[in-house]
């Protein structure tokens, strides 16, 4: 099938946490024979911070963030068998959702792919005229980055015909164990951009343990932290490119995952970083959120912390041998159960099944 996918960016992870997710799933869909066109705006300096060149498994269309260019890429939706509008494009989101779904052909599957369902649902609760709320009756389905039953039930409550979570995963070719790198050595490392709905949790789960353990070394990577006051035992690196993530995860004694407020509240939403760290064989410490057991077993494959004191306690008791054992157990689990190959197979089955159902309904209508 020909898939027209409108998202934030496939080529750059700069201020774009969904990049790895898009790459992992769409590459697998291409291996299943789907032809993919990915449309991304030239916005937020992402094109100046590309992580990858345009891949051979997708046609990537980078368009100027202008109304005229927007119309041109929306018109291409008419030729697709599957039209996908992802959340969080960042420019013209409402216009894109309305425009590509109206232009989609009568045979096409219409899908909204929500990569931040907790935030989108909060917006819809606050705004009865929200663009996604208006679009739901005309969509075939909603796919989400995570969220489990709470998100599925909420979307159905808003009128979605169908909602299916497609969780983050591991690409074992991209994220794997590598030798340590002196640039990233530390007792605990955290990688994530500075965002308003995560900053307080980073203060609790990362900066507080750093203050509690002044003799330990901490490393933070990501955009926006350069102006943040931090304890003296915290080193800051700016944007860490995707190609450096393996070394970032393999060099510290442990790495930390901190969910954003909305993701932690709704649960069942493992970040890409969880699978990248596990895929590198890193010892992962994560803040507590409902559903973690679906992905990694606490105390065997991951260490779970309720607050900053728990993080400090985990780190103080952690030996290199135990860190290595936890990391190896996590690596085995995600390779077996949480690969993008499996996620791609899941989405391929969904697309083929729903497309066949749609064709059958149209045939019945034409026969009537």
mmCIF file of C-alpha atoms in Angstrom:
data_model
loop_
_atom_site.group_PDB
_atom_site.id
_atom_site.type_symbol
_atom_site.label_atom_id
_atom_site.label_comp_id
_atom_site.label_asym_id
_atom_site.label_seq_id
_atom_site.Cartn_x
_atom_site.Cartn_y
_atom_site.Cartn_z
ATOM 1 C CA UNK A 1 0.000 0.000 0.000
ATOM 2 C CA UNK A 2 1.034 3.582 -0.578
ATOM 3 C CA UNK A 3 1.294 5.423 2.761
ATOM 4 C CA UNK A 4 1.334 9.224 3.047
ATOM 5 C CA UNK A 5 2.645 10.061 6.514
ATOM 6 C CA UNK A 6 2.586 13.644 7.820
ATOM 7 C CA UNK A 7 4.804 14.003 10.896
ATOM 8 C CA UNK A 8 7.318 16.181 12.693
ATOM 9 C CA UNK A 9 10.545 14.788 11.252
ATOM 10 C CA UNK A 10 12.001 11.511 10.094
ATOM 11 C CA UNK A 11 15.436 12.974 9.407
ATOM 12 C CA UNK A 12 16.115 14.787 12.671
ATOM 13 C CA UNK A 13 15.686 14.011 16.358
ATOM 14 C CA UNK A 14 16.423 17.639 17.274
ATOM 15 C CA UNK A 15 13.570 18.677 19.618
ATOM 16 C CA UNK A 16 11.787 15.655 18.172
ATOM 17 C CA UNK A 17 11.569 12.625 20.435
ATOM 18 C CA UNK A 18 9.390 10.726 17.955
ATOM 19 C CA UNK A 19 12.130 10.392 15.316
ATOM 20 C CA UNK A 20 13.409 6.990 16.460
ATOM 21 C CA UNK A 21 9.843 5.695 16.754
ATOM 22 C CA UNK A 22 8.961 6.803 13.231
ATOM 23 C CA UNK A 23 12.147 5.340 11.783
ATOM 24 C CA UNK A 24 11.759 1.993 13.502
ATOM 25 C CA UNK A 25 8.153 1.383 12.505
ATOM 26 C CA UNK A 26 8.214 2.872 9.011
ATOM 27 C CA UNK A 27 11.345 1.007 7.968
ATOM 28 C CA UNK A 28 9.663 -2.233 8.970
ATOM 29 C CA UNK A 29 6.514 -1.295 7.046
ATOM 30 C CA UNK A 30 8.675 -0.730 3.990
ATOM 31 C CA UNK A 31 10.077 -4.245 4.434
ATOM 32 C CA UNK A 32 6.504 -5.516 4.339
ATOM 33 C CA UNK A 33 6.170 -3.978 0.892
ATOM 34 C CA UNK A 34 4.505 -0.661 1.704
ATOM 35 C CA UNK A 35 5.606 2.460 -0.186
ATOM 36 C CA UNK A 36 6.095 5.336 2.230
ATOM 37 C CA UNK A 37 6.173 9.074 1.671
ATOM 38 C CA UNK A 38 7.005 11.085 4.784
ATOM 39 C CA UNK A 39 6.159 14.799 4.788
ATOM 40 C CA UNK A 40 7.976 17.008 7.294
ATOM 41 C CA UNK A 41 8.173 20.816 7.580
ATOM 42 C CA UNK A 42 11.418 22.752 7.551
ATOM 43 C CA UNK A 43 10.944 24.102 11.075
ATOM 44 C CA UNK A 44 12.634 24.402 14.481
ATOM 45 C CA UNK A 45 16.138 24.104 12.943
ATOM 46 C CA UNK A 46 15.652 20.374 12.542
ATOM 47 C CA UNK A 47 17.021 20.297 9.022
ATOM 48 C CA UNK A 48 20.233 21.883 10.305
ATOM 49 C CA UNK A 49 20.557 19.057 12.865
ATOM 50 C CA UNK A 50 19.817 15.961 10.811
ATOM 51 C CA UNK A 51 20.724 12.588 12.334
ATOM 52 C CA UNK A 52 20.299 10.589 9.135
ATOM 53 C CA UNK A 53 20.307 11.121 5.399
ATOM 54 C CA UNK A 54 17.063 10.415 3.546
ATOM 55 C CA UNK A 55 16.666 6.623 3.726
ATOM 56 C CA UNK A 56 16.145 4.350 0.750
ATOM 57 C CA UNK A 57 13.001 2.882 2.347
ATOM 58 C CA UNK A 58 10.982 6.117 2.293
ATOM 59 C CA UNK A 59 10.549 9.169 0.106
ATOM 60 C CA UNK A 60 11.056 12.130 2.431
ATOM 61 C CA UNK A 61 9.513 15.437 1.382
ATOM 62 C CA UNK A 62 10.785 18.451 3.336
ATOM 63 C CA UNK A 63 8.522 21.414 2.700
ATOM 64 C CA UNK A 64 8.800 25.076 3.709
ATOM 65 C CA UNK A 65 6.599 25.953 6.662
ATOM 66 C CA UNK A 66 4.364 28.191 4.534
ATOM 67 C CA UNK A 67 0.681 27.982 3.572
ATOM 68 C CA UNK A 68 1.475 27.538 -0.134
ATOM 69 C CA UNK A 69 3.895 24.668 0.493
ATOM 70 C CA UNK A 70 1.422 23.116 2.906
ATOM 71 C CA UNK A 71 -1.251 22.971 0.211
ATOM 72 C CA UNK A 72 1.127 21.221 -2.149
ATOM 73 C CA UNK A 73 1.994 18.394 0.226
ATOM 74 C CA UNK A 74 -1.614 18.017 1.378
ATOM 75 C CA UNK A 75 -2.705 17.496 -2.225
ATOM 76 C CA UNK A 76 -0.498 14.400 -2.421
ATOM 77 C CA UNK A 77 -2.756 12.658 0.110
ATOM 78 C CA UNK A 78 -5.228 12.028 -2.718
ATOM 79 C CA UNK A 79 -2.958 9.359 -4.243
ATOM 80 C CA UNK A 80 -2.385 7.349 -1.048
ATOM 81 C CA UNK A 81 -3.997 4.131 0.161
ATOM 82 C CA UNK A 82 -3.280 5.104 3.785
ATOM 83 C CA UNK A 83 -3.196 8.704 5.012
ATOM 84 C CA UNK A 84 -1.608 9.285 8.410
ATOM 85 C CA UNK A 85 -1.482 12.565 10.283
ATOM 86 C CA UNK A 86 0.710 12.364 13.383
ATOM 87 C CA UNK A 87 0.346 14.636 16.387
ATOM 88 C CA UNK A 88 2.979 17.198 17.223
ATOM 89 C CA UNK A 89 4.105 18.273 13.748
ATOM 90 C CA UNK A 90 4.551 21.681 15.330
ATOM 91 C CA UNK A 91 3.325 23.882 12.479
ATOM 92 C CA UNK A 92 -0.121 23.890 10.826
ATOM 93 C CA UNK A 93 -1.218 20.864 12.862
ATOM 94 C CA UNK A 94 -4.942 21.616 12.656
ATOM 95 C CA UNK A 95 -4.796 22.579 8.991
ATOM 96 C CA UNK A 96 -2.879 19.413 8.165
ATOM 97 C CA UNK A 97 -5.318 17.129 9.944
ATOM 98 C CA UNK A 98 -8.347 18.642 8.276
ATOM 99 C CA UNK A 99 -6.678 19.097 4.890
ATOM 100 C CA UNK A 100 -5.161 15.655 4.342
ATOM 101 C CA UNK A 101 -8.247 13.812 5.545
ATOM 102 C CA UNK A 102 -10.498 15.802 3.210
ATOM 103 C CA UNK A 103 -8.155 15.145 0.295
ATOM 104 C CA UNK A 104 -7.816 11.404 0.986
ATOM 105 C CA UNK A 105 -9.462 9.204 -1.631
ATOM 106 C CA UNK A 106 -12.664 7.298 -0.855
ATOM 107 C CA UNK A 107 -10.731 4.018 -0.681
ATOM 108 C CA UNK A 108 -8.031 5.308 1.676
ATOM 109 C CA UNK A 109 -7.621 4.478 5.345
ATOM 110 C CA UNK A 110 -7.632 7.654 7.428
ATOM 111 C CA UNK A 111 -5.494 7.455 10.583
ATOM 112 C CA UNK A 112 -4.523 9.879 13.322
ATOM 113 C CA UNK A 113 -1.304 8.679 14.978
ATOM 114 C CA UNK A 114 -0.959 10.242 18.400
ATOM 115 C CA UNK A 115 2.605 10.287 19.737
ATOM 116 C CA UNK A 116 1.569 12.190 22.875
ATOM 117 C CA UNK A 117 -1.884 10.854 23.672
ATOM 118 C CA UNK A 118 -1.974 12.056 27.277
ATOM 119 C CA UNK A 119 -1.422 15.662 26.207
ATOM 120 C CA UNK A 120 -3.839 15.434 23.269
ATOM 121 C CA UNK A 121 -6.592 14.006 25.454
ATOM 122 C CA UNK A 122 -6.103 16.768 28.021
ATOM 123 C CA UNK A 123 -6.452 19.343 25.227
ATOM 124 C CA UNK A 124 -9.618 17.686 23.929
ATOM 125 C CA UNK A 125 -11.165 17.656 27.395
ATOM 126 C CA UNK A 126 -10.538 21.391 27.659
ATOM 127 C CA UNK A 127 -11.714 22.291 24.147
ATOM 128 C CA UNK A 128 -14.958 20.885 22.703
ATOM 129 C CA UNK A 129 -13.951 22.328 19.309
ATOM 130 C CA UNK A 130 -10.495 20.712 19.287
ATOM 131 C CA UNK A 131 -9.397 19.718 15.771
ATOM 132 C CA UNK A 132 -8.896 16.072 16.700
ATOM 133 C CA UNK A 133 -12.322 15.881 18.354
ATOM 134 C CA UNK A 134 -13.876 17.244 15.176
ATOM 135 C CA UNK A 135 -11.936 14.805 12.998
ATOM 136 C CA UNK A 136 -12.596 11.586 14.939
ATOM 137 C CA UNK A 137 -15.968 10.646 13.343
ATOM 138 C CA UNK A 138 -14.353 10.680 9.895
ATOM 139 C CA UNK A 139 -11.297 8.630 10.826
ATOM 140 C CA UNK A 140 -10.932 4.882 10.482
ATOM 141 C CA UNK A 141 -8.767 4.629 13.571
ATOM 142 C CA UNK A 142 -6.400 6.217 16.031
ATOM 143 C CA UNK A 143 -2.996 4.672 16.664
ATOM 144 C CA UNK A 144 -1.099 5.807 19.721
ATOM 145 C CA UNK A 145 2.484 5.824 20.960
ATOM 146 C CA UNK A 146 1.270 4.190 24.164
ATOM 147 C CA UNK A 147 -1.178 4.652 26.976
ATOM 148 C CA UNK A 148 -2.846 1.271 27.307
ATOM 149 C CA UNK A 149 -6.508 0.896 28.238
ATOM 150 C CA UNK A 150 -6.827 4.397 29.781
ATOM 151 C CA UNK A 151 -5.995 5.997 26.429
ATOM 152 C CA UNK A 152 -8.040 3.519 24.388
ATOM 153 C CA UNK A 153 -11.113 4.063 26.561
ATOM 154 C CA UNK A 154 -10.694 7.843 26.508
ATOM 155 C CA UNK A 155 -10.435 7.955 22.719
ATOM 156 C CA UNK A 156 -13.482 5.736 22.352
ATOM 157 C CA UNK A 157 -15.306 8.041 24.715
ATOM 158 C CA UNK A 158 -14.545 10.927 22.381
ATOM 159 C CA UNK A 159 -15.992 8.986 19.458
ATOM 160 C CA UNK A 160 -13.036 7.177 17.916
ATOM 161 C CA UNK A 161 -14.141 4.143 15.885
ATOM 162 C CA UNK A 162 -11.021 2.272 16.989
ATOM 163 C CA UNK A 163 -7.894 3.037 19.016
ATOM 164 C CA UNK A 164 -4.842 0.762 19.132
ATOM 165 C CA UNK A 165 -1.614 1.398 21.072
ATOM 166 C CA UNK A 166 1.607 0.759 19.142
ATOM 167 C CA UNK A 167 4.345 0.958 21.736
ATOM 168 C CA UNK A 168 7.904 2.147 21.422
ATOM 169 C CA UNK A 169 10.459 -0.560 20.763
ATOM 170 C CA UNK A 170 14.049 -1.435 19.945
ATOM 171 C CA UNK A 171 15.860 -1.397 16.625
ATOM 172 C CA UNK A 172 18.709 -3.814 17.454
ATOM 173 C CA UNK A 173 20.689 -2.700 14.417
ATOM 174 C CA UNK A 174 20.721 0.908 15.611
ATOM 175 C CA UNK A 175 20.830 0.503 19.391
ATOM 176 C CA UNK A 176 23.207 -2.101 20.762
ATOM 177 C CA UNK A 177 26.098 -2.516 23.211
ATOM 178 C CA UNK A 178 29.266 -0.605 22.273
ATOM 179 C CA UNK A 179 32.528 0.184 24.114
ATOM 180 C CA UNK A 180 32.322 2.931 26.724
ATOM 181 C CA UNK A 181 33.251 6.471 25.758
ATOM 182 C CA UNK A 182 35.084 8.798 28.197
ATOM 183 C CA UNK A 183 32.836 11.680 27.150
ATOM 184 C CA UNK A 184 29.862 9.935 28.721
ATOM 185 C CA UNK A 185 31.313 8.252 31.812
ATOM 186 C CA UNK A 186 29.371 8.916 35.010
ATOM 187 C CA UNK A 187 27.652 7.104 37.831
ATOM 188 C CA UNK A 188 24.249 8.184 36.514
ATOM 189 C CA UNK A 189 23.347 9.734 33.159
ATOM 190 C CA UNK A 190 20.069 11.220 31.953
ATOM 191 C CA UNK A 191 19.188 12.138 28.375
ATOM 192 C CA UNK A 192 16.164 14.299 27.604
ATOM 193 C CA UNK A 193 15.239 17.772 26.448
ATOM 194 C CA UNK A 194 14.199 20.401 28.977
ATOM 195 C CA UNK A 195 10.412 20.537 28.760
ATOM 196 C CA UNK A 196 7.966 22.321 31.070
ATOM 197 C CA UNK A 197 6.026 19.151 31.907
ATOM 198 C CA UNK A 198 9.160 17.174 32.776
ATOM 199 C CA UNK A 199 11.433 19.695 34.492
ATOM 200 C CA UNK A 200 10.052 19.220 38.000
ATOM 201 C CA UNK A 201 10.433 15.452 37.682
ATOM 202 C CA UNK A 202 14.016 15.858 36.472
ATOM 203 C CA UNK A 203 14.678 18.019 39.528
ATOM 204 C CA UNK A 204 13.280 15.270 41.775
ATOM 205 C CA UNK A 205 14.671 12.157 40.110
ATOM 206 C CA UNK A 206 18.019 13.478 38.828
ATOM 207 C CA UNK A 207 19.133 16.695 40.502
ATOM 208 C CA UNK A 208 18.018 15.666 43.988
ATOM 209 C CA UNK A 209 20.053 12.400 43.901
ATOM 210 C CA UNK A 210 23.032 14.413 42.637
ATOM 211 C CA UNK A 211 22.745 16.664 45.678
ATOM 212 C CA UNK A 212 22.316 13.664 47.993
ATOM 213 C CA UNK A 213 25.409 11.930 46.569
ATOM 214 C CA UNK A 214 28.037 14.689 46.187
ATOM 215 C CA UNK A 215 30.804 12.124 45.756
ATOM 216 C CA UNK A 216 29.178 10.605 42.658
ATOM 217 C CA UNK A 217 29.328 11.933 39.094
ATOM 218 C CA UNK A 218 26.185 12.788 37.126
ATOM 219 C CA UNK A 219 25.756 13.569 33.423
ATOM 220 C CA UNK A 220 22.799 15.239 31.698
ATOM 221 C CA UNK A 221 22.335 15.441 27.941
ATOM 222 C CA UNK A 222 19.699 17.191 25.844
ATOM 223 C CA UNK A 223 18.631 20.646 24.770
ATOM 224 C CA UNK A 224 17.771 23.513 27.088
ATOM 225 C CA UNK A 225 19.651 22.577 30.255
ATOM 226 C CA UNK A 226 22.565 25.011 29.840
ATOM 227 C CA UNK A 227 20.780 27.732 31.827
ATOM 228 C CA UNK A 228 19.578 25.402 34.597
ATOM 229 C CA UNK A 229 21.286 25.670 38.005
ATOM 230 C CA UNK A 230 22.704 22.268 38.959
ATOM 231 C CA UNK A 231 24.898 20.732 41.675
ATOM 232 C CA UNK A 232 28.634 20.860 41.053
ATOM 233 C CA UNK A 233 28.866 17.119 40.409
ATOM 234 C CA UNK A 234 26.599 17.353 37.345
ATOM 235 C CA UNK A 235 28.163 17.704 33.871
ATOM 236 C CA UNK A 236 26.015 18.993 31.049
ATOM 237 C CA UNK A 237 26.251 18.107 27.381
ATOM 238 C CA UNK A 238 23.904 19.670 24.858
ATOM 239 C CA UNK A 239 22.125 17.798 22.099
ATOM 240 C CA UNK A 240 23.300 14.195 21.875
ATOM 241 C CA UNK A 241 22.899 12.912 18.332
ATOM 242 C CA UNK A 242 21.218 9.577 17.721
ATOM 243 C CA UNK A 243 24.508 8.050 16.558
ATOM 244 C CA UNK A 244 25.953 8.817 20.012
ATOM 245 C CA UNK A 245 23.115 7.284 22.035
ATOM 246 C CA UNK A 246 24.738 3.855 22.295
ATOM 247 C CA UNK A 247 27.918 5.298 23.805
ATOM 248 C CA UNK A 248 25.849 7.554 26.069
ATOM 249 C CA UNK A 249 23.968 4.508 27.390
ATOM 250 C CA UNK A 250 26.928 2.124 27.639
ATOM 251 C CA UNK A 251 29.407 4.387 29.429
ATOM 252 C CA UNK A 252 27.756 5.240 32.810
ATOM 253 C CA UNK A 253 27.168 2.829 35.664
ATOM 254 C CA UNK A 254 23.428 3.437 35.201
ATOM 255 C CA UNK A 255 21.126 5.558 33.062
ATOM 256 C CA UNK A 256 17.914 7.261 34.157
ATOM 257 C CA UNK A 257 14.524 7.478 32.501
ATOM 258 C CA UNK A 258 12.219 10.310 33.604
ATOM 259 C CA UNK A 259 8.732 10.396 32.105
ATOM 260 C CA UNK A 260 6.954 13.623 31.371
ATOM 261 C CA UNK A 261 4.115 14.499 33.754
ATOM 262 C CA UNK A 262 1.363 13.421 31.371
ATOM 263 C CA UNK A 263 3.023 10.118 30.465
ATOM 264 C CA UNK A 264 3.729 9.268 34.093
ATOM 265 C CA UNK A 265 0.143 10.086 35.058
ATOM 266 C CA UNK A 266 -1.508 7.934 32.415
ATOM 267 C CA UNK A 267 1.038 5.102 32.502
ATOM 268 C CA UNK A 268 1.708 2.389 29.904
ATOM 269 C CA UNK A 269 3.895 4.857 28.002
ATOM 270 C CA UNK A 270 7.547 3.765 27.869
ATOM 271 C CA UNK A 271 9.740 6.371 26.235
ATOM 272 C CA UNK A 272 12.026 5.532 23.328
ATOM 273 C CA UNK A 273 14.921 6.020 25.761
ATOM 274 C CA UNK A 274 13.780 2.969 27.752
ATOM 275 C CA UNK A 275 14.301 0.672 24.785
ATOM 276 C CA UNK A 276 17.438 2.421 23.581
ATOM 277 C CA UNK A 277 19.018 1.972 27.020
ATOM 278 C CA UNK A 278 17.888 -1.638 27.350
ATOM 279 C CA UNK A 279 19.049 -2.373 23.813
ATOM 280 C CA UNK A 280 22.503 -1.109 24.718
ATOM 281 C CA UNK A 281 22.595 -3.408 27.733
ATOM 282 C CA UNK A 282 22.523 -0.467 30.134
ATOM 283 C CA UNK A 283 21.353 -0.668 33.720
ATOM 284 C CA UNK A 284 18.208 1.449 33.667
ATOM 285 C CA UNK A 285 16.674 3.282 36.624
ATOM 286 C CA UNK A 286 13.214 4.621 35.845
ATOM 287 C CA UNK A 287 10.683 6.713 37.682
ATOM 288 C CA UNK A 288 7.629 4.663 38.658
ATOM 289 C CA UNK A 289 4.647 4.519 36.309
ATOM 290 C CA UNK A 290 1.805 2.067 35.851
ATOM 291 C CA UNK A 291 2.459 -0.675 33.333
ATOM 292 C CA UNK A 292 6.247 -0.905 33.560
ATOM 293 C CA UNK A 293 5.895 -4.680 34.128
ATOM 294 C CA UNK A 294 4.535 -5.060 30.580
ATOM 295 C CA UNK A 295 7.961 -4.135 29.273
ATOM 296 C CA UNK A 296 10.620 -4.846 31.932
ATOM 297 C CA UNK A 297 10.573 -6.740 35.253
ATOM 298 C CA UNK A 298 11.398 -4.521 38.270
ATOM 299 C CA UNK A 299 14.540 -5.475 40.215
ATOM 300 C CA UNK A 300 15.556 -7.948 37.507
ATOM 301 C CA UNK A 301 15.524 -5.981 34.256
ATOM 302 C CA UNK A 302 15.042 -2.443 35.556
ATOM 303 C CA UNK A 303 15.263 -0.521 38.841
ATOM 304 C CA UNK A 304 12.145 1.483 39.691
ATOM 305 C CA UNK A 305 12.218 4.634 41.832
ATOM 306 C CA UNK A 306 9.288 6.387 43.485
ATOM 307 C CA UNK A 307 11.289 9.559 44.167
ATOM 308 C CA UNK A 308 14.781 11.028 44.214
ATOM 309 C CA UNK A 309 15.688 9.301 47.444
ATOM 310 C CA UNK A 310 14.943 5.937 45.813
ATOM 311 C CA UNK A 311 17.222 6.860 42.912
ATOM 312 C CA UNK A 312 20.003 7.773 45.339
ATOM 313 C CA UNK A 313 19.490 4.532 47.273
ATOM 314 C CA UNK A 314 19.559 2.425 44.089
ATOM 315 C CA UNK A 315 22.726 4.140 42.933
ATOM 316 C CA UNK A 316 24.487 3.895 46.301
ATOM 317 C CA UNK A 317 23.852 0.133 46.434
ATOM 318 C CA UNK A 318 24.606 -0.576 42.784
ATOM 319 C CA UNK A 319 27.747 -2.530 41.981
ATOM 320 C CA UNK A 320 29.207 -2.891 38.476
ATOM 321 C CA UNK A 321 28.368 -6.600 38.509
ATOM 322 C CA UNK A 322 24.715 -6.025 39.408
ATOM 323 C CA UNK A 323 24.432 -3.188 36.900
ATOM 324 C CA UNK A 324 25.803 -5.488 34.204
ATOM 325 C CA UNK A 325 23.382 -8.301 35.148
ATOM 326 C CA UNK A 326 20.359 -5.975 35.039
ATOM 327 C CA UNK A 327 21.457 -4.547 31.708
ATOM 328 C CA UNK A 328 21.951 -7.971 30.134
ATOM 329 C CA UNK A 329 18.556 -9.175 31.368
ATOM 330 C CA UNK A 330 16.876 -6.070 29.924
ATOM 331 C CA UNK A 331 18.693 -6.549 26.620
ATOM 332 C CA UNK A 332 17.474 -10.127 26.298
ATOM 333 C CA UNK A 333 13.876 -9.104 27.124
ATOM 334 C CA UNK A 334 13.568 -6.252 24.653
ATOM 335 C CA UNK A 335 15.233 -8.176 21.834
ATOM 336 C CA UNK A 336 12.781 -11.032 22.321
ATOM 337 C CA UNK A 337 9.544 -9.108 22.944
ATOM 338 C CA UNK A 338 9.898 -5.433 22.060
ATOM 339 C CA UNK A 339 11.569 -5.018 18.677
ATOM 340 C CA UNK A 340 10.444 -2.705 15.884
ATOM 341 C CA UNK A 341 10.263 -5.805 13.706
ATOM 342 C CA UNK A 342 7.394 -6.981 15.925
ATOM 343 C CA UNK A 343 5.790 -3.520 16.000
ATOM 344 C CA UNK A 344 6.047 -3.257 12.218
ATOM 345 C CA UNK A 345 4.368 -6.637 11.843
ATOM 346 C CA UNK A 346 1.595 -5.451 14.177
ATOM 347 C CA UNK A 347 0.944 -2.304 12.129
ATOM 348 C CA UNK A 348 1.176 -4.176 8.810
ATOM 349 C CA UNK A 349 -1.514 -6.592 9.969
ATOM 350 C CA UNK A 350 -3.702 -3.706 11.139
ATOM 351 C CA UNK A 351 -3.402 -1.847 7.830
ATOM 352 C CA UNK A 352 -4.088 -4.889 5.664
ATOM 353 C CA UNK A 353 -7.022 -6.055 7.760
ATOM 354 C CA UNK A 354 -8.695 -2.646 8.019
ATOM 355 C CA UNK A 355 -8.113 -1.929 4.351
ATOM 356 C CA UNK A 356 -9.765 -5.213 3.400
ATOM 357 C CA UNK A 357 -12.725 -4.430 5.667
ATOM 358 C CA UNK A 358 -13.085 -0.994 4.101
ATOM 359 C CA UNK A 359 -13.009 -2.449 0.594
ATOM 360 C CA UNK A 360 -15.647 -5.020 1.536
ATOM 361 C CA UNK A 361 -17.937 -2.315 2.949
ATOM 362 C CA UNK A 362 -17.565 -0.242 -0.204
ATOM 363 C CA UNK A 363 -18.320 -3.271 -2.375
ATOM 364 C CA UNK A 364 -21.485 -3.946 -0.375
ATOM 365 C CA UNK A 365 -22.578 -0.329 -0.672
ATOM 366 C CA UNK A 366 -21.995 -0.318 -4.418
ATOM 367 C CA UNK A 367 -23.895 -3.617 -4.770
ATOM 368 C CA UNK A 368 -26.821 -2.231 -2.833
#
